[in-house]
Amino acid sequence: MSNEIESIFDKVLNSRRLFYASLELTFNCNFACKFCYNPIEREGQERKKNVLENERPLTKDEIFDLLEQLRECGVLYFTLTGGEPFVHPQFWEIARKCKELAFVLRIFSNGSLIGEKEVKKLSELCPNCLEISLYGASEKSYEKSCGRGASFNKVIKGLNLLKKEGINVYLKCMLTSATENEMDEIQGIADDLGFPLNWDPNLEVSDDGDDYPLKMSASKKAIERLYNESKFKVGFSPFEGGERISTCNIGKNLIHIDPYGNVFPCVEWRESIGNVKKDKIKDLWENSEKLFYLMKLSKECVKETGKTKFFCIAREIRKKQNSSIKFKSED
């Protein structure tokens, strides 16, 4: 990272300025990953309870208003995610609105819906980057991970089209029981394409507290190999500042919004501080008692544990509770 960009990050962190935002466009997806954390039932998951989508998703106009608010609040880095964002019927209109507002745009995708037409549109859109998940290096591992073995070749074809067009791509891979036997092959795909690949060994319970994703956890031996061999990189994408922005930054510079307009203090902490259908982003950022309480709690946890890197208060609490996180105000 350049000294200029590092200076910007330092100023943002020190001034508590809203700088990052992300929006889950939809929970819908053409994959059915067995370790997906979205709080809806997917094929092949062993959920202990059914979670139905009873809320009304944001309309396009509501999303446009949200984007305007975020820009007025000073947000620069913006992520469109899901589910699979490309299945949203108004994805391209929303993505173009993001570029109109001069966001540095990142898009999360499984890559299976990216063909020649999509690559041409992406070239015109010129996002800062696409982050595409790899679920293996074969149809077999794709079938085991997400029930879509036939999509493996579509993903590889799409990645080659993106490379040919010169679109900035970062790859990521969850280390699971399905991918641990293909670590070399998965890394080889990334290396052959010339795309950076970030690995993540941390499977989490679902957003509503169900622990079925943990059944896909990788072995201890695979995790040790991941950390011991230099060819494998564990960490964040450069979009997020790489490894330097790794400690808990809840309430400091980011917010996250789900498909129904619920606003969260970060992607990991899944209890909302408000909803954009009735609350303004600026008011939530400046006046939310929940948000200020979480900032205080985070600071106390960092001080008590002595952790300054790779610390996430939500993950720490989930480890202890193994259930969904509930906000508890001070007495």
Coordinates of N, CA and C in Angstrom, one line a residue, residues 28-146:
N28 N -30.9 -13.9 -2.4 CA -31.1 -14.9 -3.4 C -29.7 -15.3 -4.1
C29 N -29.6 -16.5 -4.5 CA -28.3 -17.0 -5.1 C -28.6 -18.2 -6.0
N30 N -27.8 -18.3 -7.0 CA -27.9 -19.5 -7.9 C -27.1 -20.7 -7.4
F31 N -26.4 -20.4 -6.3 CA -25.6 -21.5 -5.6 C -26.4 -21.9 -4.3
A32 N -26.0 -23.0 -3.7 CA -26.6 -23.4 -2.4 C -25.4 -23.9 -1.5
C33 N -24.6 -23.0 -1.2 CA -23.4 -23.4 -0.4 C -23.8 -23.9 1.0
K34 N -23.2 -25.0 1.4 CA -23.6 -25.7 2.6 C -23.1 -24.9 3.8
F35 N -22.2 -24.0 3.6 CA -21.7 -23.2 4.8 C -22.1 -21.7 4.6
C36 N -23.1 -21.4 3.8 CA -23.5 -20.0 3.6 C -24.1 -19.5 4.9
Y37 N -23.7 -18.2 5.3 CA -24.1 -17.6 6.5 C -25.4 -16.8 6.4
N38 N -25.9 -16.7 5.2 CA -27.2 -15.9 5.1 C -28.3 -16.6 5.8
P39 N -29.2 -15.8 6.5 CA -30.2 -16.4 7.3 C -31.4 -16.9 6.6
I40 N -31.2 -17.6 5.5 CA -32.3 -18.3 4.8 C -31.9 -19.7 4.4
E41 N -33.0 -20.5 4.3 CA -32.7 -21.9 4.0 C -32.3 -22.2 2.6
R42 N -31.2 -22.9 2.4 CA -30.7 -23.3 1.1 C -30.6 -24.8 1.0
E43 N -30.7 -25.3 -0.3 CA -30.6 -26.7 -0.5 C -29.4 -27.3 0.1
G44 N -29.5 -28.5 0.8 CA -28.4 -29.2 1.3 C -27.9 -28.7 2.7
Q45 N -28.5 -27.7 3.2 CA -28.1 -27.2 4.6 C -28.9 -28.0 5.6
E46 N -28.2 -28.2 6.7 CA -28.8 -28.9 7.9 C -29.2 -27.9 8.9
R47 N -30.2 -27.1 8.6 CA -30.7 -26.1 9.5 C -31.5 -26.7 10.6
K48 N -31.4 -26.1 11.8 CA -32.2 -26.5 13.0 C -33.5 -25.9 13.0
K49 N -33.7 -24.8 12.2 CA -34.9 -24.1 12.1 C -35.0 -23.5 10.7
N50 N -36.3 -23.2 10.3 CA -36.5 -22.6 9.0 C -36.6 -21.1 9.3
V51 N -36.0 -20.3 8.4 CA -36.0 -18.9 8.5 C -36.7 -18.4 7.2
L52 N -37.8 -17.7 7.3 CA -38.5 -17.2 6.1 C -38.2 -15.7 5.9
E53 N -38.2 -15.3 4.7 CA -38.0 -13.9 4.4 C -39.4 -13.2 4.4
N54 N -39.7 -12.6 5.6 CA -41.0 -11.9 5.7 C -40.9 -10.5 5.5
E55 N -39.7 -9.9 5.4 CA -39.6 -8.5 5.3 C -39.6 -8.1 3.8
R56 N -39.9 -6.9 3.5 CA -40.0 -6.4 2.1 C -38.6 -5.9 1.7
P57 N -38.0 -6.4 0.6 CA -36.7 -5.9 0.2 C -36.8 -4.4 -0.2
L58 N -35.7 -3.8 -0.2 CA -35.6 -2.4 -0.6 C -35.9 -2.3 -2.1
T59 N -36.6 -1.3 -2.5 CA -36.9 -1.0 -3.9 C -35.7 -0.3 -4.5
K60 N -35.7 -0.2 -5.8 CA -34.6 0.4 -6.5 C -34.5 1.9 -6.1
D61 N -35.7 2.6 -6.0 CA -35.7 4.0 -5.5 C -35.1 4.1 -4.1
E62 N -35.5 3.2 -3.2 CA -35.0 3.2 -1.9 C -33.4 3.0 -1.9
I63 N -33.0 2.1 -2.7 CA -31.5 1.9 -2.8 C -30.8 3.1 -3.4
F64 N -31.4 3.7 -4.3 CA -30.8 5.0 -4.9 C -30.7 6.1 -3.8
D65 N -31.8 6.2 -3.0 CA -31.8 7.2 -1.9 C -30.7 6.8 -0.9
L66 N -30.6 5.6 -0.6 CA -29.5 5.1 0.3 C -28.2 5.5 -0.2
L67 N -27.9 5.2 -1.5 CA -26.6 5.6 -2.1 C -26.3 7.1 -2.0
E68 N -27.4 7.9 -2.2 CA -27.2 9.3 -2.1 C -26.8 9.7 -0.7
Q69 N -27.5 9.1 0.3 CA -27.2 9.4 1.7 C -25.7 9.0 2.0
L70 N -25.3 7.9 1.6 CA -24.0 7.4 1.9 C -22.9 8.3 1.3
R71 N -23.2 8.8 0.1 CA -22.3 9.7 -0.6 C -22.2 11.0 0.2
E72 N -23.4 11.5 0.6 CA -23.4 12.8 1.4 C -22.6 12.6 2.7
C73 N -22.6 11.4 3.3 CA -21.9 11.2 4.5 C -20.4 11.0 4.3
G74 N -20.0 10.9 3.1 CA -18.6 10.9 2.8 C -18.0 9.5 2.5
V75 N -18.9 8.5 2.3 CA -18.5 7.2 1.9 C -17.8 7.2 0.6
L76 N -16.6 6.6 0.6 CA -15.8 6.5 -0.7 C -15.8 5.0 -1.2
Y77 N -15.5 4.1 -0.3 CA -15.4 2.7 -0.7 C -16.7 2.0 -0.5
F78 N -17.3 1.4 -1.6 CA -18.6 0.8 -1.5 C -18.6 -0.6 -2.1
T79 N -19.3 -1.6 -1.4 CA -19.3 -3.0 -1.9 C -20.7 -3.4 -2.1
L80 N -21.0 -4.0 -3.3 CA -22.2 -4.7 -3.6 C -22.0 -6.2 -3.4
T81 N -22.8 -6.8 -2.6 CA -22.7 -8.2 -2.3 C -24.0 -8.9 -2.2
G82 N -24.0 -10.1 -1.7 CA -25.3 -10.9 -1.6 C -25.2 -11.9 -0.5
G83 N -25.9 -13.1 -0.7 CA -26.4 -13.7 -1.9 C -25.4 -13.5 -3.1
E84 N -26.0 -13.6 -4.3 CA -25.3 -13.3 -5.5 C -25.9 -12.1 -6.2
P85 N -25.1 -11.0 -6.1 CA -25.6 -9.7 -6.6 C -26.1 -9.7 -8.1
F86 N -25.5 -10.6 -8.9 CA -25.8 -10.6 -10.3 C -27.2 -11.2 -10.6
V87 N -27.8 -11.8 -9.6 CA -29.2 -12.3 -9.8 C -30.2 -11.3 -9.5
H88 N -29.8 -10.1 -8.9 CA -30.8 -9.1 -8.7 C -31.2 -8.5 -10.0
P89 N -32.5 -8.3 -10.2 CA -33.0 -7.9 -11.5 C -32.6 -6.5 -11.9
Q90 N -32.2 -5.7 -11.0 CA -31.8 -4.3 -11.3 C -30.3 -4.1 -10.9
F91 N -29.6 -5.1 -11.0 CA -28.2 -5.0 -10.6 C -27.4 -4.0 -11.4
W92 N -27.6 -4.0 -12.7 CA -26.8 -3.1 -13.5 C -27.2 -1.6 -13.3
E93 N -28.5 -1.3 -13.1 CA -28.9 0.0 -12.9 C -28.3 0.5 -11.5
I94 N -28.3 -0.3 -10.5 CA -27.8 0.0 -9.2 C -26.2 0.2 -9.3
A95 N -25.6 -0.7 -10.0 CA -24.1 -0.6 -10.1 C -23.7 0.7 -10.9
R96 N -24.5 1.0 -11.9 CA -24.2 2.3 -12.6 C -24.4 3.5 -11.8
K97 N -25.4 3.5 -10.9 CA -25.7 4.6 -10.0 C -24.5 4.7 -9.0
C98 N -23.9 3.6 -8.6 CA -22.8 3.7 -7.7 C -21.6 4.4 -8.4
K99 N -21.4 4.1 -9.7 CA -20.3 4.8 -10.4 C -20.6 6.3 -10.7
E100 N -21.9 6.6 -10.9 CA -22.3 8.0 -11.1 C -22.0 8.8 -9.8
L101 N -22.1 8.2 -8.7 CA -21.8 8.9 -7.4 C -20.3 8.8 -7.0
A102 N -19.5 8.2 -7.9 CA -18.1 8.2 -7.8 C -17.6 7.3 -6.6
F103 N -18.4 6.3 -6.3 CA -17.9 5.3 -5.3 C -16.8 4.5 -5.9
V104 N -15.8 4.2 -5.1 CA -14.8 3.1 -5.5 C -15.5 1.8 -5.3
L105 N -15.9 1.2 -6.4 CA -16.9 0.1 -6.3 C -16.2 -1.3 -6.3
R106 N -16.6 -2.1 -5.4 CA -16.2 -3.5 -5.3 C -17.5 -4.4 -5.4
I107 N -17.4 -5.5 -6.1 CA -18.5 -6.4 -6.3 C -18.1 -7.8 -5.9
F108 N -18.9 -8.5 -5.0 CA -18.6 -9.9 -4.6 C -19.5 -10.7 -5.6
S109 N -18.9 -11.9 -6.0 CA -19.7 -12.8 -6.9 C -19.1 -14.2 -6.8
N110 N -19.9 -15.2 -7.2 CA -19.4 -16.5 -7.3 C -18.9 -16.7 -8.7
G111 N -19.1 -15.8 -9.6 CA -18.5 -15.8 -11.0 C -19.2 -16.6 -12.0
S112 N -20.2 -17.4 -11.6 CA -20.8 -18.3 -12.5 C -21.7 -17.7 -13.6
L113 N -22.1 -16.4 -13.3 CA -23.0 -15.7 -14.2 C -22.3 -14.7 -15.1
I114 N -21.0 -14.8 -15.1 CA -20.2 -13.8 -15.9 C -19.8 -14.4 -17.2
G115 N -20.5 -13.9 -18.2 CA -20.2 -14.4 -19.6 C -19.7 -13.2 -20.4
E116 N -19.7 -13.3 -21.7 CA -19.1 -12.3 -22.6 C -19.9 -11.0 -22.4
K117 N -21.2 -11.0 -22.4 CA -22.0 -9.8 -22.3 C -21.8 -9.1 -20.9
E118 N -21.7 -9.9 -19.9 CA -21.4 -9.3 -18.6 C -20.0 -8.7 -18.5
V119 N -19.1 -9.3 -19.1 CA -17.7 -8.8 -19.1 C -17.7 -7.5 -19.8
K120 N -18.4 -7.4 -20.9 CA -18.4 -6.1 -21.7 C -19.0 -5.0 -20.8
K121 N -20.1 -5.3 -20.1 CA -20.8 -4.3 -19.3 C -19.9 -3.9 -18.1
L122 N -19.2 -4.9 -17.5 CA -18.2 -4.6 -16.4 C -17.1 -3.7 -16.9
S123 N -16.7 -4.0 -18.1 CA -15.6 -3.1 -18.7 C -16.1 -1.7 -18.8
E124 N -17.3 -1.5 -19.2 CA -17.9 -0.1 -19.3 C -18.1 0.5 -17.9
L125 N -18.5 -0.4 -17.0 CA -18.8 0.1 -15.6 C -17.5 0.4 -14.9
C126 N -16.4 -0.3 -15.2 CA -15.1 -0.1 -14.6 C -15.1 -0.1 -13.1
P127 N -15.5 -1.2 -12.5 CA -15.4 -1.2 -11.0 C -13.9 -1.3 -10.5
N128 N -13.7 -0.9 -9.3 CA -12.4 -1.0 -8.8 C -11.9 -2.4 -8.8
C129 N -12.8 -3.4 -8.4 CA -12.4 -4.8 -8.4 C -13.6 -5.7 -8.3
L130 N -13.5 -6.9 -8.7 CA -14.4 -8.0 -8.5 C -13.7 -8.9 -7.5
E131 N -14.4 -9.4 -6.5 CA -13.9 -10.4 -5.6 C -14.7 -11.7 -5.8
I132 N -14.1 -12.7 -6.4 CA -14.8 -13.9 -6.8 C -14.4 -15.1 -5.9
S133 N -15.3 -15.8 -5.4 CA -15.1 -16.9 -4.6 C -14.8 -18.2 -5.4
L134 N -13.8 -18.9 -5.0 CA -13.5 -20.2 -5.6 C -14.0 -21.3 -4.6
Y135 N -14.7 -22.3 -5.0 CA -15.2 -23.3 -4.1 C -14.6 -24.7 -4.4
G136 N -13.4 -24.6 -5.1 CA -12.7 -25.9 -5.4 C -12.0 -25.7 -6.7
A137 N -11.4 -26.8 -7.2 CA -10.7 -26.8 -8.4 C -11.2 -27.9 -9.4
S138 N -12.4 -28.3 -9.1 CA -13.0 -29.4 -9.9 C -14.5 -29.4 -9.7
E139 N -15.2 -30.1 -10.7 CA -16.7 -30.2 -10.5 C -17.0 -30.9 -9.2
K140 N -16.2 -31.9 -8.8 CA -16.5 -32.6 -7.6 C -16.5 -31.8 -6.4
S141 N -15.5 -30.9 -6.2 CA -15.4 -30.1 -5.0 C -16.5 -29.0 -5.1
Y142 N -16.9 -28.5 -6.3 CA -17.9 -27.5 -6.4 C -19.3 -28.2 -6.0
E143 N -19.5 -29.4 -6.4 CA -20.7 -30.1 -6.0 C -20.7 -30.3 -4.5
K144 N -19.6 -30.6 -3.9 CA -19.6 -30.8 -2.5 C -19.8 -29.5 -1.7
S145 N -19.2 -28.5 -2.2 CA -19.3 -27.2 -1.5 C -20.7 -26.5 -1.7
C146 N -21.1 -26.4 -2.9 CA -22.3 -25.6 -3.2 C -23.4 -26.3 -4.1

